[in-house]
Short mmCIF file of C-alpha atoms in Angstrom, two decimals:
data_model
loop_
_atom_site.label_atom_id
_atom_site.label_comp_id
_atom_site.label_asym_id
_atom_site.label_seq_id
_atom_site.Cartn_x
_atom_site.Cartn_y
_atom_site.Cartn_z
CA MET B 133 10.13 -251.26 -9.89
CA ASP B 134 10.80 -248.23 -12.04
CA PHE B 135 7.65 -246.88 -13.67
CA SER B 136 9.34 -243.91 -15.32
CA PRO B 137 9.37 -245.59 -18.78
CA VAL B 138 5.56 -245.72 -18.64
CA TRP B 139 5.25 -241.99 -17.97
CA ILE B 140 7.96 -241.07 -20.43
CA SER B 141 6.30 -243.14 -23.14
CA LEU B 142 2.86 -241.69 -22.42
CA LYS B 143 4.22 -238.14 -22.53
CA THR B 144 6.21 -238.80 -25.69
CA THR B 145 3.32 -240.55 -27.41
CA ALA B 146 0.81 -237.85 -26.47
CA CYS B 147 3.02 -235.05 -27.83
CA ALA B 148 4.04 -237.00 -30.91
CA SER B 149 0.43 -237.91 -31.72
CA ALA B 150 -0.73 -234.32 -31.47
CA VAL B 151 2.03 -233.14 -33.79
CA THR B 152 1.54 -236.04 -36.21
CA PHE B 153 -2.22 -235.48 -36.25
CA VAL B 154 -1.90 -231.85 -37.34
CA LEU B 155 1.02 -232.37 -39.73
CA GLY B 156 -0.44 -235.52 -41.29
CA ILE B 157 -3.80 -233.92 -42.11
CA LEU B 158 -2.24 -230.69 -43.35
CA ALA B 159 0.18 -232.63 -45.55
CA ALA B 160 -2.57 -234.83 -47.02
CA TRP B 161 -4.69 -231.76 -47.66
CA ALA B 162 -1.79 -229.84 -49.24
CA VAL B 163 -0.83 -232.77 -51.46
CA MET B 164 -4.43 -232.85 -52.78
CA PHE B 165 -3.95 -229.42 -54.28
CA ILE B 166 -0.68 -230.20 -56.06
CA LYS B 167 -1.46 -229.93 -59.78
CA GLY B 168 1.43 -231.72 -61.52
CA ARG B 169 1.04 -235.50 -61.35
CA ARG B 170 4.75 -236.16 -61.27
CA LEU B 171 5.45 -233.63 -58.52
CA LYS B 172 2.55 -235.10 -56.56
CA ALA B 173 4.04 -238.59 -56.82
CA VAL B 174 7.47 -237.38 -55.68
CA VAL B 175 6.09 -235.48 -52.68
CA ASP B 176 3.85 -238.41 -51.79
CA GLY B 177 6.84 -240.74 -51.95
CA ILE B 178 8.99 -238.58 -49.70
CA LEU B 179 6.22 -238.23 -47.13
CA THR B 180 5.57 -241.98 -47.13
CA ILE B 181 9.13 -243.26 -47.07
CA PRO B 182 9.71 -243.36 -43.27
CA LEU B 183 6.92 -245.95 -43.17
CA VAL B 184 8.78 -248.42 -45.35
CA LEU B 185 12.29 -247.68 -44.06
CA PRO B 186 13.72 -249.74 -41.20
CA PRO B 187 13.57 -247.56 -38.05
CA THR B 188 17.37 -247.69 -37.76
CA VAL B 189 17.66 -246.08 -41.19
CA ALA B 190 15.21 -243.39 -40.12
CA GLY B 191 17.41 -243.04 -37.01
CA PHE B 192 20.49 -242.77 -39.18
CA PHE B 193 19.03 -239.82 -41.09
CA LEU B 194 17.76 -238.21 -37.89
CA LEU B 195 21.22 -238.50 -36.36
CA TYR B 196 22.75 -237.19 -39.55
CA LEU B 197 20.63 -234.04 -39.35
CA PHE B 198 20.02 -233.51 -35.64
CA GLY B 199 23.18 -234.99 -34.07
CA ALA B 200 25.24 -232.68 -31.86
CA ARG B 201 27.84 -232.18 -34.60
CA ARG B 202 25.41 -232.21 -37.54
CA PRO B 203 23.86 -229.29 -39.46
CA ILE B 204 20.52 -228.77 -37.71
CA GLY B 205 21.68 -230.16 -34.38
CA SER B 206 24.65 -227.81 -34.06
CA PHE B 207 22.59 -224.87 -35.39
CA VAL B 208 19.93 -225.37 -32.72
CA GLU B 209 22.60 -225.75 -30.05
CA ASP B 210 24.42 -222.57 -31.14
CA VAL B 211 21.27 -220.47 -31.41
CA PHE B 212 19.09 -221.81 -28.61
CA GLY B 213 21.70 -223.49 -26.42
CA PHE B 214 19.66 -226.69 -26.55
CA ARG B 215 21.12 -230.05 -27.51
CA ILE B 216 18.58 -232.22 -29.31
CA ALA B 217 20.59 -235.44 -29.08
CA PHE B 218 19.97 -237.29 -25.79
CA SER B 219 17.08 -235.01 -24.86
CA TRP B 220 13.49 -236.01 -24.17
CA PHE B 221 12.53 -233.92 -27.20
CA ALA B 222 14.50 -236.37 -29.36
CA THR B 223 12.11 -239.18 -28.36
CA VAL B 224 9.21 -237.07 -29.65
CA LEU B 225 11.08 -236.25 -32.84
CA ALA B 226 11.80 -239.90 -33.55
CA ALA B 227 8.20 -240.91 -32.84
CA VAL B 228 6.82 -238.15 -35.09
CA ILE B 229 9.05 -239.08 -38.03
CA VAL B 230 8.20 -242.78 -38.02
CA SER B 231 4.48 -242.35 -37.26
CA PHE B 232 3.77 -239.42 -39.57
CA PRO B 233 3.26 -241.46 -42.79
CA LEU B 234 0.50 -243.53 -41.19
CA MET B 235 -1.51 -240.41 -40.34
CA TYR B 236 -0.73 -238.82 -43.68
CA ARG B 237 -1.74 -241.86 -45.73
CA SER B 238 -4.92 -242.55 -43.78
CA ALA B 239 -6.05 -238.95 -44.15
CA LYS B 240 -5.12 -238.91 -47.82
CA ALA B 241 -6.96 -242.18 -48.50
CA GLY B 242 -10.02 -240.68 -46.84
CA PHE B 243 -9.78 -237.41 -48.77
CA GLU B 244 -9.45 -239.24 -52.09
CA GLN B 245 -12.70 -241.12 -51.55
CA ILE B 246 -14.71 -237.93 -51.39
CA ASP B 247 -16.71 -237.13 -54.49
CA GLN B 248 -14.73 -234.59 -56.53
CA ASN B 249 -18.00 -233.01 -57.74
CA MET B 250 -18.85 -232.07 -54.18
CA ILE B 251 -15.53 -230.27 -53.83
CA GLU B 252 -15.94 -228.55 -57.19
CA GLU B 253 -19.41 -227.39 -56.21
CA ALA B 254 -18.13 -226.13 -52.90
CA LYS B 255 -15.44 -224.19 -54.74
CA MET B 256 -18.05 -222.66 -57.04
CA MET B 257 -20.07 -221.66 -54.03
CA GLY B 258 -17.04 -219.73 -52.86
CA LEU B 259 -15.54 -222.08 -50.25
CA GLY B 260 -11.77 -221.65 -49.91
CA LYS B 261 -9.16 -224.32 -49.31
CA TRP B 262 -9.46 -224.05 -45.53
CA GLY B 263 -13.22 -224.12 -45.78
CA ILE B 264 -13.05 -227.30 -47.85
CA LEU B 265 -10.78 -228.86 -45.22
CA TRP B 266 -12.93 -227.98 -42.23
CA LYS B 267 -16.44 -228.21 -43.68
CA ILE B 268 -16.11 -231.14 -46.08
CA LEU B 269 -12.91 -233.17 -45.87
CA PHE B 270 -12.63 -233.38 -42.12
CA PRO B 271 -16.19 -234.35 -41.19
CA CYS B 272 -16.65 -236.75 -44.13
CA THR B 273 -13.47 -238.67 -43.46
CA PHE B 274 -13.57 -238.85 -39.70
CA PRO B 275 -13.27 -242.67 -39.52
CA SER B 276 -10.16 -242.66 -41.76
CA ILE B 277 -8.63 -239.90 -39.71
CA LEU B 278 -9.39 -241.65 -36.45
CA SER B 279 -7.88 -244.91 -37.67
CA GLY B 280 -4.83 -243.01 -38.93
CA MET B 281 -4.52 -241.39 -35.55
CA ILE B 282 -4.67 -244.71 -33.73
CA LEU B 283 -2.20 -246.37 -36.09
CA SER B 284 0.27 -243.50 -35.83
CA THR B 285 -0.13 -243.26 -32.07
CA THR B 286 0.61 -246.95 -31.56
CA ARG B 287 3.48 -246.80 -34.03
CA GLY B 288 4.93 -243.87 -32.10
CA LEU B 289 4.50 -245.72 -28.83
CA GLY B 290 6.43 -248.67 -30.26
CA GLU B 291 9.29 -246.65 -31.71
CA TYR B 292 12.63 -248.14 -30.73
CA GLY B 293 15.41 -247.93 -33.35
CA ALA B 294 15.48 -244.24 -34.18
CA THR B 295 14.89 -243.36 -30.51
CA ALA B 296 17.86 -245.40 -29.31
CA MET B 297 20.10 -243.76 -31.89
CA LEU B 298 19.15 -240.13 -31.31
CA ALA B 299 17.71 -239.99 -27.80
CA GLY B 300 19.84 -242.63 -26.11
CA ASN B 301 18.70 -244.78 -23.22
CA ILE B 302 18.75 -242.53 -20.16
CA PRO B 303 16.60 -243.94 -17.33
CA GLY B 304 14.07 -241.37 -16.16
CA LYS B 305 14.66 -239.17 -19.19
CA THR B 306 14.68 -240.93 -22.57
CA ARG B 307 14.15 -244.59 -21.66
CA THR B 308 10.74 -245.26 -23.23
CA LEU B 309 8.77 -248.50 -22.86
CA PRO B 310 10.28 -250.27 -25.89
CA LEU B 311 13.80 -249.36 -24.71
CA ALA B 312 12.94 -250.52 -21.20
CA VAL B 313 11.67 -253.84 -22.55
CA TYR B 314 14.83 -254.27 -24.61
CA SER B 315 17.14 -253.37 -21.72
CA GLU B 316 15.35 -255.67 -19.28
CA VAL B 317 15.35 -258.59 -21.70
CA ALA B 318 19.04 -258.00 -22.47
CA ALA B 319 19.69 -258.13 -18.74
CA GLY B 320 17.68 -261.33 -18.43
CA ASN B 321 15.00 -259.71 -16.23
CA MET B 322 12.03 -261.25 -17.98
CA ASP B 323 9.72 -260.63 -15.02
CA ARG B 324 10.33 -256.89 -15.07
CA ALA B 325 10.06 -256.82 -18.86
CA TRP B 326 6.61 -258.41 -18.47
CA ILE B 327 5.27 -255.39 -16.61
CA TYR B 328 6.28 -253.06 -19.44
CA VAL B 329 5.01 -255.53 -22.02
CA ALA B 330 1.66 -255.67 -20.20
CA VAL B 331 1.28 -251.89 -20.43
CA ILE B 332 2.01 -251.93 -24.16
CA LEU B 333 -0.39 -254.85 -24.68
CA GLY B 334 -3.09 -252.95 -22.81
CA VAL B 335 -2.70 -249.88 -25.00
CA ALA B 336 -2.58 -252.00 -28.17
CA PHE B 337 -5.75 -253.81 -27.16
CA ILE B 338 -7.61 -250.55 -26.53
CA ALA B 339 -6.39 -249.17 -29.87
CA VAL B 340 -7.66 -252.17 -31.84
CA TRP B 341 -10.95 -252.05 -29.97
CA ILE B 342 -11.50 -248.36 -30.78
CA MET B 343 -10.66 -249.02 -34.42
CA ASN B 344 -13.14 -251.85 -34.68
CA MET B 345 -15.83 -249.77 -32.99
CA THR B 346 -15.38 -246.87 -35.40
CA ALA B 347 -15.33 -249.20 -38.40
CA LYS B 348 -18.61 -250.64 -37.19
CA ALA B 349 -20.12 -247.23 -36.59
CA ASP B 350 -18.97 -246.16 -40.04
CA ARG B 351 -20.66 -249.13 -41.70
CA GLU B 352 -23.87 -248.40 -39.85
CA ILE B 353 -23.82 -244.79 -40.98
CA LYS B 354 -23.28 -245.83 -44.59
CA MET B 355 -26.12 -248.37 -44.43
CA MET U 235 -2.93 -268.42 -70.35
CA LYS U 236 -0.82 -266.07 -68.27
CA LYS U 237 -0.95 -268.51 -65.40
CA LYS U 238 0.34 -271.29 -67.61
CA ILE U 239 3.29 -269.22 -68.76
CA LEU U 240 4.05 -268.30 -65.16
CA ALA U 241 3.85 -271.92 -64.04
CA GLY U 242 6.14 -272.90 -66.90
CA MET U 243 8.66 -270.27 -65.87
CA ILE U 244 8.63 -271.36 -62.26
CA ALA U 245 9.10 -274.98 -63.28
CA ALA U 246 12.01 -274.02 -65.50
CA ILE U 247 13.64 -272.03 -62.71
CA MET U 248 13.24 -274.93 -60.31
CA VAL U 249 14.79 -277.41 -62.76
CA PHE U 250 17.71 -275.09 -63.45
CA SER U 251 18.36 -274.50 -59.78
CA LEU U 252 18.28 -278.23 -59.07
CA VAL U 253 20.79 -278.88 -61.84
CA GLY U 254 22.92 -276.04 -60.43
CA CYS U 255 22.92 -277.57 -56.95
CA GLN U 256 23.93 -280.98 -58.23
CA SER U 257 26.90 -279.78 -60.21
CA GLU U 258 28.08 -277.67 -57.26
CA GLU U 259 27.84 -280.62 -54.90
CA LYS U 260 29.86 -282.77 -57.28
CA LYS U 261 32.52 -280.09 -57.56
CA GLU U 262 32.79 -279.85 -53.77
CA GLU U 263 33.12 -283.61 -53.44
CA THR U 264 35.99 -283.85 -55.89
CA GLU U 265 37.79 -280.94 -54.26
CA THR U 266 37.64 -282.51 -50.82
CA LYS U 267 38.90 -285.80 -52.11
CA LYS U 268 41.87 -284.11 -53.70
CA GLU U 269 43.03 -282.39 -50.51
CA GLU U 270 42.14 -285.23 -48.17
CA THR U 271 41.39 -282.93 -45.22
CA LYS U 272 38.93 -284.11 -42.67
CA VAL U 273 38.31 -280.63 -41.30
CA GLU U 274 35.46 -279.08 -43.24
CA GLY U 275 32.09 -277.45 -42.95
CA THR U 276 31.00 -274.44 -40.96
CA VAL U 277 32.28 -273.20 -37.62
CA THR U 278 29.95 -270.84 -35.79
CA LEU U 279 31.80 -268.35 -33.63
CA ALA U 280 29.94 -266.39 -30.95
CA ALA U 281 32.29 -263.55 -30.03
CA ALA U 282 32.03 -260.33 -28.03
CA ALA U 283 31.40 -257.28 -30.21
CA SER U 284 34.82 -255.86 -29.32
CA LEU U 285 36.48 -258.82 -31.09
CA GLU U 286 34.63 -258.32 -34.36
CA TYR U 287 37.28 -256.41 -36.33
CA ALA U 288 40.16 -258.67 -35.33
CA PHE U 289 38.14 -261.66 -36.53
CA THR U 290 36.53 -260.30 -39.69
CA GLU U 291 39.55 -258.39 -40.99
CA LYS U 292 42.39 -260.73 -40.06
CA LEU U 293 41.82 -263.97 -38.21
CA ILE U 294 38.93 -265.52 -40.10
CA PRO U 295 40.40 -264.84 -43.59
CA GLU U 296 43.77 -266.21 -42.42
CA PHE U 297 42.16 -269.33 -40.95
CA GLU U 298 40.04 -269.92 -44.04
CA LYS U 299 43.15 -269.64 -46.19
CA GLU U 300 44.74 -272.37 -44.10
CA TYR U 301 41.57 -274.50 -44.11
CA PRO U 302 39.82 -273.78 -47.41
CA ASP U 303 37.01 -276.24 -46.68
CA VAL U 304 36.01 -274.54 -43.47
CA LYS U 305 33.76 -271.54 -43.36
CA VAL U 306 33.68 -269.49 -40.16
CA GLU U 307 30.44 -267.68 -39.43
CA GLY U 308 30.79 -265.00 -36.77
CA VAL U 309 28.02 -263.75 -34.50
CA TYR U 310 29.13 -260.59 -32.68
CA ASP U 311 27.15 -259.06 -29.84
CA SER U 312 27.39 -258.27 -26.14
CA SER U 313 28.48 -261.34 -24.18
CA GLY U 314 25.24 -261.30 -22.20
CA LYS U 315 23.17 -261.52 -25.36
CA LEU U 316 25.43 -264.20 -26.81
CA GLN U 317 25.01 -266.19 -23.62
CA GLN U 318 21.23 -265.99 -24.02
CA GLN U 319 21.45 -266.95 -27.68
CA ILE U 320 23.64 -269.95 -26.87
CA GLU U 321 21.18 -271.01 -24.17
CA ALA U 322 18.39 -270.61 -26.72
CA GLY U 323 20.19 -272.93 -29.14
CA LEU U 324 22.34 -270.70 -31.36
CA GLY U 325 24.45 -273.76 -32.20
CA ALA U 326 27.77 -272.01 -31.65
CA ASP U 327 30.99 -274.04 -31.78
CA ILE U 328 33.18 -271.45 -30.08
CA PHE U 329 32.26 -268.89 -27.43
CA PHE U 330 34.65 -265.98 -26.94
CA SER U 331 33.30 -263.86 -24.10
CA ALA U 332 34.31 -260.39 -22.96
CA ALA U 333 33.94 -261.41 -19.32
CA GLU U 334 34.31 -264.49 -17.17
CA LYS U 335 30.77 -264.21 -15.80
CA GLN U 336 28.97 -265.30 -18.97
CA MET U 337 31.48 -268.09 -19.63
CA ASN U 338 31.18 -269.39 -16.07
CA GLU U 339 27.38 -269.31 -16.15
CA LEU U 340 27.27 -271.28 -19.38
CA ASN U 341 29.86 -273.67 -17.97
CA ASP U 342 27.72 -274.19 -14.85
CA GLU U 343 24.81 -275.02 -17.14
CA GLY U 344 26.97 -277.70 -18.76
CA MET U 345 27.07 -276.00 -22.14
CA ILE U 346 30.85 -275.50 -22.32
CA ASP U 347 33.70 -277.99 -22.69
CA SER U 348 35.30 -277.00 -19.36
CA ASP U 349 38.81 -278.17 -20.26
CA THR U 350 39.01 -275.74 -23.14
CA ILE U 351 38.25 -272.56 -21.16
CA LEU U 352 41.27 -270.30 -21.59
CA ASN U 353 41.63 -266.71 -20.39
CA MET U 354 43.12 -265.57 -23.65
CA LEU U 355 43.12 -261.77 -23.61
CA GLU U 356 43.03 -258.72 -21.38
CA ASN U 357 41.37 -255.44 -22.25
CA LYS U 358 41.55 -252.12 -20.42
CA ILE U 359 38.67 -249.73 -19.87
CA VAL U 360 39.19 -246.07 -20.75
CA LEU U 361 37.41 -242.73 -20.53
CA ILE U 362 36.75 -241.30 -23.99
CA THR U 363 35.44 -238.01 -25.31
CA PRO U 364 34.50 -236.89 -28.83
CA SER U 365 37.73 -236.05 -30.68
CA VAL U 366 36.60 -232.43 -30.76
CA SER U 367 35.23 -231.80 -27.30
CA ASP U 368 33.96 -228.51 -25.87
CA LYS U 369 34.62 -229.66 -22.34
CA THR U 370 38.05 -230.51 -21.00
CA PHE U 371 38.75 -233.83 -19.41
CA ALA U 372 42.22 -234.43 -18.01
CA SER U 373 41.78 -237.50 -15.83
CA PHE U 374 39.43 -240.45 -15.39
CA GLU U 375 37.83 -238.73 -12.40
CA ASP U 376 36.82 -235.75 -14.57
CA ILE U 377 33.91 -237.88 -15.73
CA LYS U 378 31.93 -236.17 -12.97
CA ASN U 379 32.10 -232.87 -14.89
CA ALA U 380 30.19 -234.23 -17.89
CA GLY U 381 26.62 -233.25 -18.69
CA THR U 382 25.75 -236.64 -20.13
CA VAL U 383 27.72 -239.86 -19.96
CA ALA U 384 27.48 -242.94 -22.18
CA LEU U 385 27.91 -246.23 -20.33
CA GLY U 386 27.25 -249.87 -21.08
CA ASP U 387 24.13 -251.27 -19.40
CA THR U 388 25.34 -252.51 -16.02
CA ALA U 389 22.97 -255.47 -16.04
CA SER U 390 23.83 -256.88 -19.45
CA VAL U 391 27.05 -255.41 -20.85
CA PRO U 392 30.41 -256.35 -19.31
CA VAL U 393 31.99 -252.96 -20.02
CA GLY U 394 29.06 -251.48 -18.09
CA GLN U 395 29.78 -253.73 -15.12
CA TYR U 396 33.46 -252.79 -15.17
CA SER U 397 32.57 -249.10 -15.46
CA GLN U 398 30.31 -249.42 -12.44
CA GLU U 399 33.01 -251.22 -10.47
CA ALA U 400 35.65 -248.62 -11.28
CA LEU U 401 33.35 -245.65 -10.64
CA THR U 402 32.07 -247.16 -7.40
CA SER U 403 35.59 -247.65 -6.08
CA LEU U 404 36.30 -244.02 -6.97
CA GLY U 405 33.13 -242.93 -5.15
CA LEU U 406 31.60 -241.46 -8.31
CA TRP U 407 28.94 -244.02 -9.22
CA GLU U 408 25.89 -242.29 -7.70
CA GLU U 409 26.71 -239.00 -9.33
CA VAL U 410 27.61 -240.40 -12.76
CA SER U 411 24.84 -242.99 -13.11
CA ALA U 412 22.21 -240.26 -12.62
CA LYS U 413 23.20 -238.68 -15.94
CA ALA U 414 24.13 -241.80 -17.87
CA SER U 415 22.61 -243.29 -21.00
CA PHE U 416 22.95 -247.06 -20.90
CA GLY U 417 23.80 -248.77 -24.18
CA THR U 418 22.87 -252.40 -24.71
CA ASN U 419 26.21 -253.04 -26.42
CA VAL U 420 29.57 -251.33 -26.44
CA THR U 421 29.31 -250.18 -30.07
CA GLU U 422 26.22 -248.19 -29.19
CA VAL U 423 28.12 -246.50 -26.34
CA LEU U 424 31.02 -245.70 -28.67
CA ASN U 425 28.73 -244.19 -31.32
CA TRP U 426 26.94 -242.01 -28.79
CA VAL U 427 30.29 -240.46 -27.89
CA ALA U 428 31.55 -240.37 -31.51
CA GLU U 429 28.41 -238.42 -32.47
CA ALA U 430 28.95 -236.13 -29.45
CA SER U 431 25.47 -236.95 -28.14
CA ALA U 432 27.22 -237.71 -24.85
CA ASP U 433 30.09 -235.60 -23.49
CA CYS U 434 32.10 -238.68 -22.58
CA GLY U 435 31.82 -242.40 -22.08
CA ILE U 436 33.62 -245.49 -20.86
CA VAL U 437 34.56 -248.22 -23.33
CA TYR U 438 37.36 -250.71 -23.90
CA ALA U 439 40.71 -249.46 -25.13
CA THR U 440 40.21 -251.66 -28.19
CA ASP U 441 36.91 -250.01 -29.07
CA ALA U 442 38.34 -246.55 -28.66
CA ALA U 443 41.05 -247.53 -31.16
CA THR U 444 38.52 -248.36 -33.90
CA THR U 445 37.53 -244.77 -34.65
CA ASP U 446 39.28 -241.41 -34.82
CA LYS U 447 36.06 -239.68 -33.83
CA VAL U 448 36.85 -240.31 -30.16
CA LYS U 449 39.99 -239.76 -28.14
CA VAL U 450 41.15 -241.54 -25.03
CA VAL U 451 41.46 -239.34 -21.95
CA ALA U 452 42.72 -241.87 -19.45
CA GLU U 453 42.72 -245.52 -18.43
CA ALA U 454 40.76 -246.49 -15.36
CA PRO U 455 43.09 -245.83 -12.39
CA GLU U 456 45.17 -248.74 -11.16
CA GLY U 457 43.30 -250.63 -8.46
CA SER U 458 39.84 -249.29 -9.37
CA LEU U 459 39.10 -252.70 -10.84
CA LYS U 460 39.54 -255.64 -8.46
CA SER U 461 40.22 -258.07 -11.28
CA PRO U 462 41.44 -257.41 -14.82
CA VAL U 463 39.08 -257.44 -17.83
CA LEU U 464 39.58 -260.93 -19.20
CA TYR U 465 38.37 -262.55 -22.41
CA PRO U 466 37.91 -266.31 -22.01
CA ALA U 467 37.50 -268.51 -25.08
CA ALA U 468 36.12 -272.07 -25.13
CA ILE U 469 34.59 -274.76 -27.29
CA THR U 470 30.95 -275.49 -26.53
CA LYS U 471 29.97 -278.91 -25.29
CA ASP U 472 27.57 -279.65 -28.13
CA ALA U 473 29.64 -278.03 -30.87
CA PRO U 474 27.92 -278.95 -34.14
CA ASN U 475 31.29 -279.34 -35.88
CA PRO U 476 33.83 -280.50 -33.24
CA GLU U 477 36.82 -281.15 -35.55
CA ALA U 478 36.66 -277.79 -37.27
CA ALA U 479 35.90 -276.13 -33.93
CA LYS U 480 39.06 -277.63 -32.45
CA ALA U 481 41.15 -276.48 -35.42
CA PHE U 482 39.75 -272.97 -35.13
CA TYR U 483 40.19 -272.93 -31.34
CA ASP U 484 43.86 -273.96 -31.69
CA PHE U 485 44.30 -271.24 -34.26
CA ILE U 486 42.77 -268.39 -32.22
CA THR U 487 44.75 -269.34 -29.11
CA SER U 488 48.05 -269.52 -31.02
CA ASP U 489 50.94 -267.04 -30.83
CA GLU U 490 50.15 -266.01 -34.37
CA ALA U 491 46.59 -265.02 -33.40
CA SER U 492 47.85 -263.36 -30.24
CA GLU U 493 49.93 -260.98 -32.34
CA VAL U 494 46.86 -260.08 -34.38
CA PHE U 495 44.84 -259.41 -31.21
CA GLU U 496 47.62 -257.19 -29.89
CA SER U 497 47.53 -255.13 -33.06
CA TYR U 498 43.89 -254.39 -32.17
CA GLY U 499 44.77 -253.14 -28.69
CA PHE U 500 44.37 -256.31 -26.62
CA SER U 501 47.02 -257.69 -24.29
CA ASP U 502 47.93 -261.36 -24.30
CA TYR U 503 46.88 -262.87 -20.96
CA ARG U 504 48.07 -266.45 -21.54
CA ASP U 505 51.56 -265.71 -20.17
CA VAL U 506 50.38 -263.72 -17.19
CA LYS U 507 48.67 -266.54 -15.36
#
């Protein structure tokens, strides 16, 4: 039995979650300060779109930009001598792109619920943008952020389409759990697929449990 | 009020669509009577992905011109996946596999009309590189010089099994499989090489011919494959539309169809046996 997909997926998901966490919160926070309503809507749309696109379309765009013969892909290879396509890094990239909108939207939804007067007062008391983020937005919206983190983490763990297109299916290198499940099922090895499925089910169960616990804790705080 | 308007609109749409269906049905009936052909309805074809272009671009339109009342619906995928889908009740009339294994397994399960199994085509496996390649490959054995290799999954994709057989007989399997990405169908393998994600890959000659983004380095050396890559076609035992299936089967195993297949890089295998 080959357990490498489990480790590859855990590594990929951990890295992707960390990146998505930071980028998602920063993006939500930055979008809050955009003044023009139209510009805000456009930026919001662009940041959300990977969520509603089929993963293969996200993969298509990733390949179009980061493929070995494509603009960014060939630039990185020329300058750093590193090929993104078929690398483990590509699994992280794919996971970040598809899971980012979930973190971004959860954080943004949380930020929008905060009383604007509180923020205005904080501004008057001399708190800067970073201060507002750390001292007000972040602590007040912790449940939203946590649920965004869990949703994006599990979405990243489940990423298949874009990963297969950009990172390939290299056992021991880029074969993540969803790819392993697909390959085993395609080969008719349902028993082996079960082991990978069980790991994913376990993680999914824990994720839902944490989310329910935080929702409960949040309600109790508000009461 | 709004709800009433909405309900009225929905009702109107439903009535219109019913009327539309009726008139279409009538039209179809009169047309069939005029031509007096018994062969009609839908034929579901389950064919290996490498046959897709020959069918969609040439054979199916030609057949439908000859039999205007028959509609051919093609399902194209790796033979292993098609086998699973047929077992799961795809309802295919014709199975055109890219290897004998899947056909034989289905036949053993009693899902194929055994008398109709015909080894129709042969396909060769070739080493390909991106059309603009930074590494030089001169022979099939040069595959060992690649950084990454794109192969079909050996457990589910016939071209993967043939690649493994050829590489094993050349004593290169261990070395090559360690740096291989395994595609779950041959199109995926082809695209990995076309996009230069992999330095080289092994696909069918017919797949290599579908894009100018890859170039063929060499065919697998003579003798590296014990048996040739054969494409058997057959009618399924429980074909939902047996008459139309028979007409389509006769058509795709005809000399006329053989010429079309050859224009897509296949070799006719009917004469060889």
